[in-house]
Tab-separated table of C-alpha atoms in Angstrom:
chain	number	residue	atom	x	y	z
A	20	GLN	CA	0.074	-0.141	0.029
A	21	GLU	CA	1.346	3.313	-1.017
A	22	GLN	CA	2.436	5.628	1.988
A	23	LEU	CA	2.018	9.021	2.221
A	24	VAL	CA	4.555	11.149	3.910
A	25	ALA	CA	3.715	14.331	5.677
A	26	SER	CA	6.445	16.862	6.985
A	27	GLY	CA	6.654	20.255	8.124
A	28	GLY	CA	5.528	20.212	11.723
A	29	GLY	CA	7.187	21.738	14.483
A	30	SER	CA	6.830	24.281	17.229
A	31	VAL	CA	5.587	27.743	16.447
A	32	GLN	CA	4.328	30.727	18.637
A	33	ALA	CA	0.768	31.871	18.462
A	34	GLY	CA	0.045	34.150	15.571
A	35	GLY	CA	2.834	32.764	13.440
A	36	SER	CA	2.611	30.558	10.330
A	37	LEU	CA	3.404	26.954	9.350
A	38	ARG	CA	3.387	25.006	5.981
A	39	LEU	CA	2.765	21.380	6.075
A	40	SER	CA	3.658	19.188	3.107
A	41	CYS	CA	2.473	15.663	1.908
A	42	ALA	CA	3.830	13.477	-0.853
A	43	PRO	CA	2.936	11.856	-3.290
A	44	ALA	CA	-0.376	13.818	-4.231
A	45	GLY	CA	-2.344	14.042	-7.382
A	46	TYR	CA	-3.875	10.639	-7.539
A	47	GLY	CA	-5.934	11.667	-10.500
A	48	ASP	CA	-9.613	12.092	-11.406
A	49	GLY	CA	-12.038	11.127	-8.711
A	50	TYR	CA	-9.637	11.264	-5.863
A	51	CYS	CA	-9.639	13.826	-3.115
A	52	MET	CA	-6.855	14.555	-0.628
A	53	GLY	CA	-7.129	16.007	2.785
A	54	TRP	CA	-5.564	17.185	5.955
A	55	PHE	CA	-6.822	16.037	9.305
A	56	ARG	CA	-5.870	16.583	12.941
A	57	GLN	CA	-6.068	14.743	16.292
A	58	ALA	CA	-5.202	16.483	19.610
A	59	PRO	CA	-4.829	14.635	22.765
A	60	GLY	CA	-7.890	13.128	24.085
A	61	LYS	CA	-9.972	14.548	21.227
A	62	GLU	CA	-11.559	12.841	17.962
A	63	ARG	CA	-9.800	13.124	14.713
A	64	GLU	CA	-11.249	15.997	12.793
A	65	VAL	CA	-11.166	17.300	9.119
A	66	VAL	CA	-8.976	20.341	8.636
A	67	ALA	CA	-9.219	20.701	4.723
A	68	ILE	CA	-10.199	18.747	1.761
A	69	ILE	CA	-9.386	19.206	-1.891
A	70	ASP	CA	-10.844	17.316	-4.872
A	71	SER	CA	-9.327	16.573	-8.146
A	72	GLY	CA	-11.145	19.619	-9.578
A	73	GLY	CA	-9.415	21.811	-7.118
A	74	SER	CA	-12.523	22.595	-5.121
A	75	THR	CA	-11.882	22.883	-1.347
A	76	ARG	CA	-13.756	22.542	1.956
A	77	TYR	CA	-12.643	23.420	5.500
A	78	GLY	CA	-13.424	22.274	8.889
A	79	ASP	CA	-15.406	24.688	11.253
A	80	SER	CA	-13.658	28.094	11.702
A	81	LEU	CA	-10.494	27.282	9.840
A	82	GLU	CA	-11.221	28.648	6.429
A	83	GLY	CA	-9.556	32.099	6.346
A	84	ARG	CA	-6.603	31.000	8.437
A	85	PHE	CA	-5.758	27.701	6.639
A	86	ALA	CA	-5.482	27.113	2.875
A	87	ILE	CA	-5.169	23.749	1.332
A	88	SER	CA	-3.377	23.441	-2.258
A	89	GLN	CA	-1.492	20.816	-4.314
A	90	ASP	CA	1.128	21.150	-6.757
A	91	THR	CA	0.672	18.308	-9.384
A	92	SER	CA	4.008	19.133	-10.788
A	93	LYS	CA	5.779	18.265	-7.715
A	94	SER	CA	3.065	15.721	-6.603
A	95	THR	CA	2.703	17.533	-3.226
A	96	LEU	CA	-0.155	18.514	-1.119
A	97	TYR	CA	0.195	21.538	1.156
A	98	LEU	CA	-1.518	23.043	4.246
A	99	GLN	CA	-0.693	26.665	4.905
A	100	MET	CA	-1.416	27.473	8.333
A	101	ASN	CA	-1.619	31.326	9.347
A	102	SER	CA	-2.445	33.120	12.598
A	103	VAL	CA	-2.012	29.916	14.453
A	104	LYS	CA	-3.538	29.414	17.911
A	105	PRO	CA	-2.704	27.205	20.871
A	106	GLU	CA	-5.800	25.028	20.048
A	107	ASP	CA	-4.267	24.102	16.722
A	108	THR	CA	-1.825	22.015	18.587
A	109	ALA	CA	-2.283	18.388	17.225
A	110	MET	CA	-0.989	15.718	15.210
A	111	TYR	CA	-1.576	16.523	11.551
A	112	TYR	CA	-2.341	13.686	8.999
A	113	CYS	CA	-2.676	13.722	5.182
A	114	ALA	CA	-4.799	11.174	3.299
A	115	ALA	CA	-6.277	10.296	-0.197
A	116	GLY	CA	-9.509	8.560	-1.045
A	117	PHE	CA	-11.671	8.001	-4.011
A	118	TYR	CA	-14.645	10.306	-4.102
A	119	PRO	CA	-15.848	10.810	-7.731
A	120	LEU	CA	-18.758	13.060	-6.515
A	121	GLY	CA	-16.399	15.552	-5.385
A	122	VAL	CA	-15.346	17.633	-2.208
A	123	ALA	CA	-18.686	17.629	-0.282
A	124	ASP	CA	-18.891	13.703	-0.667
A	125	CYS	CA	-15.283	13.479	0.483
A	126	TYR	CA	-15.738	15.741	3.348
A	127	SER	CA	-18.578	13.758	4.711
A	128	GLY	CA	-17.189	10.313	4.317
A	129	SER	CA	-13.532	10.843	5.089
A	130	LEU	CA	-13.748	10.021	8.658
A	131	GLU	CA	-15.924	6.944	8.379
A	132	ASP	CA	-14.059	3.567	8.814
A	133	GLY	CA	-12.316	2.911	5.553
A	134	GLY	CA	-13.479	6.363	4.291
A	135	MET	CA	-9.859	7.142	2.951
A	136	ASP	CA	-7.804	4.779	0.969
A	137	TYR	CA	-4.278	6.102	1.876
A	138	TRP	CA	-3.093	7.612	5.190
A	139	GLY	CA	0.168	9.202	5.967
A	140	ASN	CA	2.260	9.383	8.968
A	141	GLY	CA	1.544	12.254	11.435
A	142	THR	CA	3.423	15.430	11.821
A	143	LEU	CA	3.171	17.181	15.131
A	144	VAL	CA	2.243	20.828	15.228
A	145	THR	CA	2.756	22.658	18.553
A	146	ILE	CA	1.516	26.146	19.170
A	147	THR	CA	3.034	27.947	21.989
A	148	SER	CA	1.317	30.867	23.768
């Protein structure tokens, strides 16, 4: 099974920025990719999803601070995190799944058991106050 590799995590002060990367990306038509996070003692949640057409969807209250994008020439998925807050502290994961109906379908199905086909390792993001 292909393994996604996430990177870019680290410790950043509140208000700062961070960019996460995940490769390989660009699985082709019908696939979506996403970023997810899990804080200690909490459920995994969707951060952002992007489908093969470039449509995006974000978790609650994250749009405007976070931006998901992919560079198909580099086969890399990105998450730009701006104005970070201590509550953004979590392990961040990237994943890919086949959702030909697009971003909304991917968003709703991604956290179900088997909802995504490929998962990456996590990269830890720590926001200090």
